[in-house]
mmCIF file with all atom_site columns, C-alpha atoms in Angstrom:
data_model
loop_
_atom_site.group_PDB
_atom_site.id
_atom_site.type_symbol
_atom_site.label_atom_id
_atom_site.label_alt_id
_atom_site.label_comp_id
_atom_site.label_asym_id
_atom_site.label_entity_id
_atom_site.label_seq_id
_atom_site.pdbx_PDB_ins_code
_atom_site.Cartn_x
_atom_site.Cartn_y
_atom_site.Cartn_z
_atom_site.occupancy
_atom_site.B_iso_or_equiv
_atom_site.pdbx_formal_charge
_atom_site.auth_seq_id
_atom_site.auth_comp_id
_atom_site.auth_asym_id
_atom_site.auth_atom_id
_atom_site.pdbx_PDB_model_num
ATOM 1   C CA . MET A 1 1   ? 16.371  -10.839 19.092  1.00 68.00 ? 802 MET A CA 1
ATOM 2   C CA . THR A 1 2   ? 14.082  -10.614 22.073  1.00 74.00 ? 803 THR A CA 1
ATOM 3   C CA . ALA A 1 3   ? 10.403  -10.468 22.892  1.00 76.00 ? 804 ALA A CA 1
ATOM 4   C CA . SER A 1 4   ? 10.634  -6.680  22.991  1.00 86.00 ? 805 SER A CA 1
ATOM 5   C CA . ASP A 1 5   ? 12.013  -6.718  19.423  1.00 86.00 ? 806 ASP A CA 1
ATOM 6   C CA . GLN A 1 6   ? 9.028   -8.788  18.345  1.00 90.00 ? 807 GLN A CA 1
ATOM 7   C CA . THR A 1 7   ? 6.638   -6.388  20.078  1.00 93.00 ? 808 THR A CA 1
ATOM 8   C CA . LEU A 1 8   ? 8.304   -3.346  18.514  1.00 94.00 ? 809 LEU A CA 1
ATOM 9   C CA . VAL A 1 9   ? 8.117   -4.895  15.039  1.00 93.00 ? 810 VAL A CA 1
ATOM 10  C CA . ALA A 1 10  ? 4.472   -5.856  15.586  1.00 96.00 ? 811 ALA A CA 1
ATOM 11  C CA . ILE A 1 11  ? 3.544   -2.341  16.730  1.00 97.00 ? 812 ILE A CA 1
ATOM 12  C CA . ALA A 1 12  ? 5.469   -0.820  13.813  1.00 97.00 ? 813 ALA A CA 1
ATOM 13  C CA . LEU A 1 13  ? 3.527   -3.050  11.421  1.00 97.00 ? 814 LEU A CA 1
ATOM 14  C CA . LEU A 1 14  ? 0.225   -1.964  12.949  1.00 98.00 ? 815 LEU A CA 1
ATOM 15  C CA . VAL A 1 15  ? 1.225   1.690   12.563  1.00 98.00 ? 816 VAL A CA 1
ATOM 16  C CA . VAL A 1 16  ? 2.497   1.220   8.991   1.00 97.00 ? 817 VAL A CA 1
ATOM 17  C CA . GLY A 1 17  ? -0.551  -0.776  7.903   1.00 98.00 ? 818 GLY A CA 1
ATOM 18  C CA . GLY A 1 18  ? -2.974  1.649   9.538   1.00 98.00 ? 819 GLY A CA 1
ATOM 19  C CA . THR A 1 19  ? -1.221  4.680   8.068   1.00 98.00 ? 820 THR A CA 1
ATOM 20  C CA . MET A 1 20  ? -1.125  3.073   4.636   1.00 98.00 ? 821 MET A CA 1
ATOM 21  C CA . PHE A 1 21  ? -4.863  2.401   4.807   1.00 98.00 ? 822 PHE A CA 1
ATOM 22  C CA . ALA A 1 22  ? -5.709  5.890   6.097   1.00 98.00 ? 823 ALA A CA 1
ATOM 23  C CA . THR A 1 23  ? -3.680  7.653   3.410   1.00 98.00 ? 824 THR A CA 1
ATOM 24  C CA . CYS A 1 24  ? -5.475  5.620   0.728   1.00 98.00 ? 825 CYS A CA 1
ATOM 25  C CA . LEU A 1 25  ? -8.982  6.692   1.751   1.00 98.00 ? 826 LEU A CA 1
ATOM 26  C CA . PRO A 1 26  ? -8.850  10.211  0.208   1.00 98.00 ? 827 PRO A CA 1
ATOM 27  C CA . LEU A 1 27  ? -7.452  8.687   -3.006  1.00 98.00 ? 828 LEU A CA 1
ATOM 28  C CA . ILE A 1 28  ? -10.213 6.067   -3.154  1.00 98.00 ? 829 ILE A CA 1
ATOM 29  C CA . ASN A 1 29  ? -12.853 8.740   -2.558  1.00 98.00 ? 830 ASN A CA 1
ATOM 30  C CA . ARG A 1 30  ? -11.378 10.936  -5.317  1.00 98.00 ? 831 ARG A CA 1
ATOM 31  C CA . ARG A 1 31  ? -10.704 13.808  -2.926  1.00 98.00 ? 832 ARG A CA 1
ATOM 32  C CA . VAL A 1 32  ? -7.087  14.451  -3.833  1.00 98.00 ? 833 VAL A CA 1
ATOM 33  C CA . PRO A 1 33  ? -6.691  17.029  -6.588  1.00 97.00 ? 834 PRO A CA 1
ATOM 34  C CA . MET A 1 34  ? -3.847  16.756  -9.067  1.00 97.00 ? 835 MET A CA 1
ATOM 35  C CA . ASN A 1 35  ? -0.601  17.670  -7.294  1.00 96.00 ? 836 ASN A CA 1
ATOM 36  C CA . ARG A 1 36  ? 3.059   16.785  -7.236  1.00 91.00 ? 837 ARG A CA 1
ATOM 37  C CA . PHE A 1 37  ? 3.269   15.531  -3.630  1.00 96.00 ? 838 PHE A CA 1
ATOM 38  C CA . TYR A 1 38  ? 0.519   13.035  -2.794  1.00 96.00 ? 839 TYR A CA 1
ATOM 39  C CA . GLY A 1 39  ? -0.975  10.254  -4.852  1.00 97.00 ? 840 GLY A CA 1
ATOM 40  C CA . ILE A 1 40  ? 0.067   8.032   -7.744  1.00 97.00 ? 841 ILE A CA 1
ATOM 41  C CA . ARG A 1 41  ? 2.323   10.480  -9.530  1.00 95.00 ? 842 ARG A CA 1
ATOM 42  C CA . VAL A 1 42  ? 3.149   9.004   -12.910 1.00 96.00 ? 843 VAL A CA 1
ATOM 43  C CA . ARG A 1 43  ? 3.165   10.814  -16.239 1.00 96.00 ? 844 ARG A CA 1
ATOM 44  C CA . GLU A 1 44  ? -0.114  9.205   -17.335 1.00 97.00 ? 845 GLU A CA 1
ATOM 45  C CA . ALA A 1 45  ? -1.898  10.542  -14.233 1.00 97.00 ? 846 ALA A CA 1
ATOM 46  C CA . PHE A 1 46  ? -1.120  14.130  -15.215 1.00 97.00 ? 847 PHE A CA 1
ATOM 47  C CA . LYS A 1 47  ? -2.856  13.843  -18.608 1.00 96.00 ? 848 LYS A CA 1
ATOM 48  C CA . SER A 1 48  ? -6.214  15.034  -17.238 1.00 97.00 ? 849 SER A CA 1
ATOM 49  C CA . LYS A 1 49  ? -8.126  15.571  -14.031 1.00 97.00 ? 850 LYS A CA 1
ATOM 50  C CA . GLU A 1 50  ? -10.305 12.552  -14.775 1.00 97.00 ? 851 GLU A CA 1
ATOM 51  C CA . ARG A 1 51  ? -7.297  10.310  -15.473 1.00 98.00 ? 852 ARG A CA 1
ATOM 52  C CA . TRP A 1 52  ? -5.645  11.519  -12.247 1.00 98.00 ? 853 TRP A CA 1
ATOM 53  C CA . LEU A 1 53  ? -8.721  10.617  -10.227 1.00 98.00 ? 854 LEU A CA 1
ATOM 54  C CA . ASP A 1 54  ? -9.171  7.236   -11.958 1.00 98.00 ? 855 ASP A CA 1
ATOM 55  C CA . ILE A 1 55  ? -5.545  6.197   -11.444 1.00 98.00 ? 856 ILE A CA 1
ATOM 56  C CA . ASN A 1 56  ? -5.437  7.360   -7.846  1.00 98.00 ? 857 ASN A CA 1
ATOM 57  C CA . ALA A 1 57  ? -8.769  5.709   -6.981  1.00 98.00 ? 858 ALA A CA 1
ATOM 58  C CA . TYR A 1 58  ? -7.594  2.412   -8.455  1.00 98.00 ? 859 TYR A CA 1
ATOM 59  C CA . GLY A 1 59  ? -4.149  2.636   -6.861  1.00 98.00 ? 860 GLY A CA 1
ATOM 60  C CA . GLY A 1 60  ? -5.672  3.689   -3.555  1.00 98.00 ? 861 GLY A CA 1
ATOM 61  C CA . ARG A 1 61  ? -7.929  0.624   -3.561  1.00 98.00 ? 862 ARG A CA 1
ATOM 62  C CA . GLN A 1 62  ? -4.994  -1.680  -4.291  1.00 98.00 ? 863 GLN A CA 1
ATOM 63  C CA . PHE A 1 63  ? -2.768  -0.207  -1.599  1.00 98.00 ? 864 PHE A CA 1
ATOM 64  C CA . ALA A 1 64  ? -5.629  -0.142  0.939   1.00 98.00 ? 865 ALA A CA 1
ATOM 65  C CA . MET A 1 65  ? -6.370  -3.802  0.256   1.00 98.00 ? 866 MET A CA 1
ATOM 66  C CA . TRP A 1 66  ? -2.708  -4.727  0.679   1.00 98.00 ? 867 TRP A CA 1
ATOM 67  C CA . SER A 1 67  ? -2.453  -2.824  3.960   1.00 98.00 ? 868 SER A CA 1
ATOM 68  C CA . LEU A 1 68  ? -4.557  -5.587  5.518   1.00 98.00 ? 869 LEU A CA 1
ATOM 69  C CA . PRO A 1 69  ? -1.797  -8.262  5.446   1.00 98.00 ? 870 PRO A CA 1
ATOM 70  C CA . ILE A 1 70  ? 0.498   -5.766  7.191   1.00 98.00 ? 871 ILE A CA 1
ATOM 71  C CA . VAL A 1 71  ? -2.035  -5.148  9.967   1.00 98.00 ? 872 VAL A CA 1
ATOM 72  C CA . ILE A 1 72  ? -2.748  -8.882  10.333  1.00 98.00 ? 873 ILE A CA 1
ATOM 73  C CA . THR A 1 73  ? 0.975   -9.605  10.588  1.00 98.00 ? 874 THR A CA 1
ATOM 74  C CA . GLY A 1 74  ? 1.253   -6.934  13.279  1.00 98.00 ? 875 GLY A CA 1
ATOM 75  C CA . VAL A 1 75  ? -1.584  -8.465  15.288  1.00 98.00 ? 876 VAL A CA 1
ATOM 76  C CA . LEU A 1 76  ? -0.053  -11.934 14.934  1.00 97.00 ? 877 LEU A CA 1
ATOM 77  C CA . GLY A 1 77  ? 3.261   -10.562 16.185  1.00 96.00 ? 878 GLY A CA 1
ATOM 78  C CA . LEU A 1 78  ? 1.587   -9.481  19.388  1.00 96.00 ? 879 LEU A CA 1
ATOM 79  C CA . LEU A 1 79  ? -0.009  -12.913 19.853  1.00 96.00 ? 880 LEU A CA 1
ATOM 80  C CA . LEU A 1 80  ? 2.837   -15.244 18.870  1.00 95.00 ? 881 LEU A CA 1
ATOM 81  C CA . PRO A 1 81  ? 5.032   -16.817 21.526  1.00 93.00 ? 882 PRO A CA 1
ATOM 82  C CA . THR A 1 82  ? 8.414   -15.099 21.833  1.00 89.00 ? 883 THR A CA 1
ATOM 83  C CA . ARG A 1 83  ? 10.257  -18.271 20.862  1.00 91.00 ? 884 ARG A CA 1
ATOM 84  C CA . LEU A 1 84  ? 9.036   -17.651 17.287  1.00 90.00 ? 885 LEU A CA 1
ATOM 85  C CA . VAL A 1 85  ? 10.649  -14.218 16.986  1.00 89.00 ? 886 VAL A CA 1
ATOM 86  C CA . PHE A 1 86  ? 13.330  -15.546 14.613  1.00 91.00 ? 887 PHE A CA 1
ATOM 87  C CA . ILE A 1 87  ? 10.617  -16.778 12.254  1.00 93.00 ? 888 ILE A CA 1
ATOM 88  C CA . TYR A 1 88  ? 8.289   -13.807 12.729  1.00 93.00 ? 889 TYR A CA 1
ATOM 89  C CA . ILE A 1 89  ? 10.639  -10.957 11.854  1.00 91.00 ? 890 ILE A CA 1
ATOM 90  C CA . PRO A 1 90  ? 11.753  -12.262 8.410   1.00 94.00 ? 891 PRO A CA 1
ATOM 91  C CA . ILE A 1 91  ? 8.120   -13.039 7.579   1.00 95.00 ? 892 ILE A CA 1
ATOM 92  C CA . ALA A 1 92  ? 7.103   -9.538  8.674   1.00 95.00 ? 893 ALA A CA 1
ATOM 93  C CA . ILE A 1 93  ? 9.755   -7.998  6.410   1.00 95.00 ? 894 ILE A CA 1
ATOM 94  C CA . GLY A 1 94  ? 8.508   -10.129 3.507   1.00 97.00 ? 895 GLY A CA 1
ATOM 95  C CA . VAL A 1 95  ? 4.913   -9.092  4.134   1.00 98.00 ? 896 VAL A CA 1
ATOM 96  C CA . ILE A 1 96  ? 5.876   -5.404  4.068   1.00 97.00 ? 897 ILE A CA 1
ATOM 97  C CA . LEU A 1 97  ? 7.846   -5.785  0.841   1.00 97.00 ? 898 LEU A CA 1
ATOM 98  C CA . LEU A 1 98  ? 5.105   -7.753  -0.911  1.00 98.00 ? 899 LEU A CA 1
ATOM 99  C CA . SER A 1 99  ? 2.393   -5.406  0.362   1.00 98.00 ? 900 SER A CA 1
ATOM 100 C CA . ALA A 1 100 ? 4.218   -2.500  -1.238  1.00 97.00 ? 901 ALA A CA 1
ATOM 101 C CA . LEU A 1 101 ? 5.360   -4.152  -4.470  1.00 98.00 ? 902 LEU A CA 1
ATOM 102 C CA . ILE A 1 102 ? 2.232   -6.090  -5.434  1.00 98.00 ? 903 ILE A CA 1
ATOM 103 C CA . PRO A 1 103 ? -0.172  -3.115  -5.437  1.00 98.00 ? 904 PRO A CA 1
ATOM 104 C CA . LEU A 1 104 ? 2.460   -1.007  -7.210  1.00 98.00 ? 905 LEU A CA 1
ATOM 105 C CA . ILE A 1 105 ? 2.772   -3.620  -9.966  1.00 98.00 ? 906 ILE A CA 1
ATOM 106 C CA . GLN A 1 106 ? -1.017  -4.057  -10.149 1.00 98.00 ? 907 GLN A CA 1
ATOM 107 C CA . THR A 1 107 ? -1.511  -0.304  -10.475 1.00 98.00 ? 908 THR A CA 1
ATOM 108 C CA . MET A 1 108 ? 1.183   0.119   -13.122 1.00 98.00 ? 909 MET A CA 1
ATOM 109 C CA . ARG A 1 109 ? -0.286  -2.761  -15.161 1.00 98.00 ? 910 ARG A CA 1
ATOM 110 C CA . TRP A 1 110 ? -3.782  -1.260  -14.871 1.00 98.00 ? 911 TRP A CA 1
ATOM 111 C CA . ILE A 1 111 ? -2.499  2.137   -16.000 1.00 98.00 ? 912 ILE A CA 1
ATOM 112 C CA . LYS A 1 112 ? -0.875  0.514   -19.034 1.00 97.00 ? 913 LYS A CA 1
ATOM 113 C CA . GLU A 1 113 ? -4.002  -1.542  -19.844 1.00 97.00 ? 914 GLU A CA 1
ATOM 114 C CA . THR A 1 114 ? -6.334  1.453   -19.615 1.00 97.00 ? 915 THR A CA 1
ATOM 115 C CA . LYS A 1 115 ? -4.078  3.962   -21.322 1.00 94.00 ? 916 LYS A CA 1
ATOM 116 C CA . GLU A 1 116 ? -5.761  5.825   -24.131 1.00 82.00 ? 917 GLU A CA 1
ATOM 117 C CA . THR A 1 117 ? -3.735  5.959   -27.314 1.00 67.00 ? 918 THR A CA 1
#
């Protein structure tokens, strides 16, 4: 792996983190109507308009918050010396995986905890 690999990964992380954050904003602001293409699309979300908006606002906040570690990792990748590329890339992959899985788990737990019986 080279310095250009590190730079490409860092830029990709900045793009992914920024896109993740931007796509969460309409969900957080409750501007995404119920649909089958965009948002947290689980069975519970389709129970009512209000439930859809609540789930997507919560999920949007979680995913937006977890986009920050991705962006920070991207910035660090641009600043780190190239000799650390072999350490940086595995860490970057881990950050992406955790930043996707943790908010997903948090959102699914919240949906279960707030589910009306």
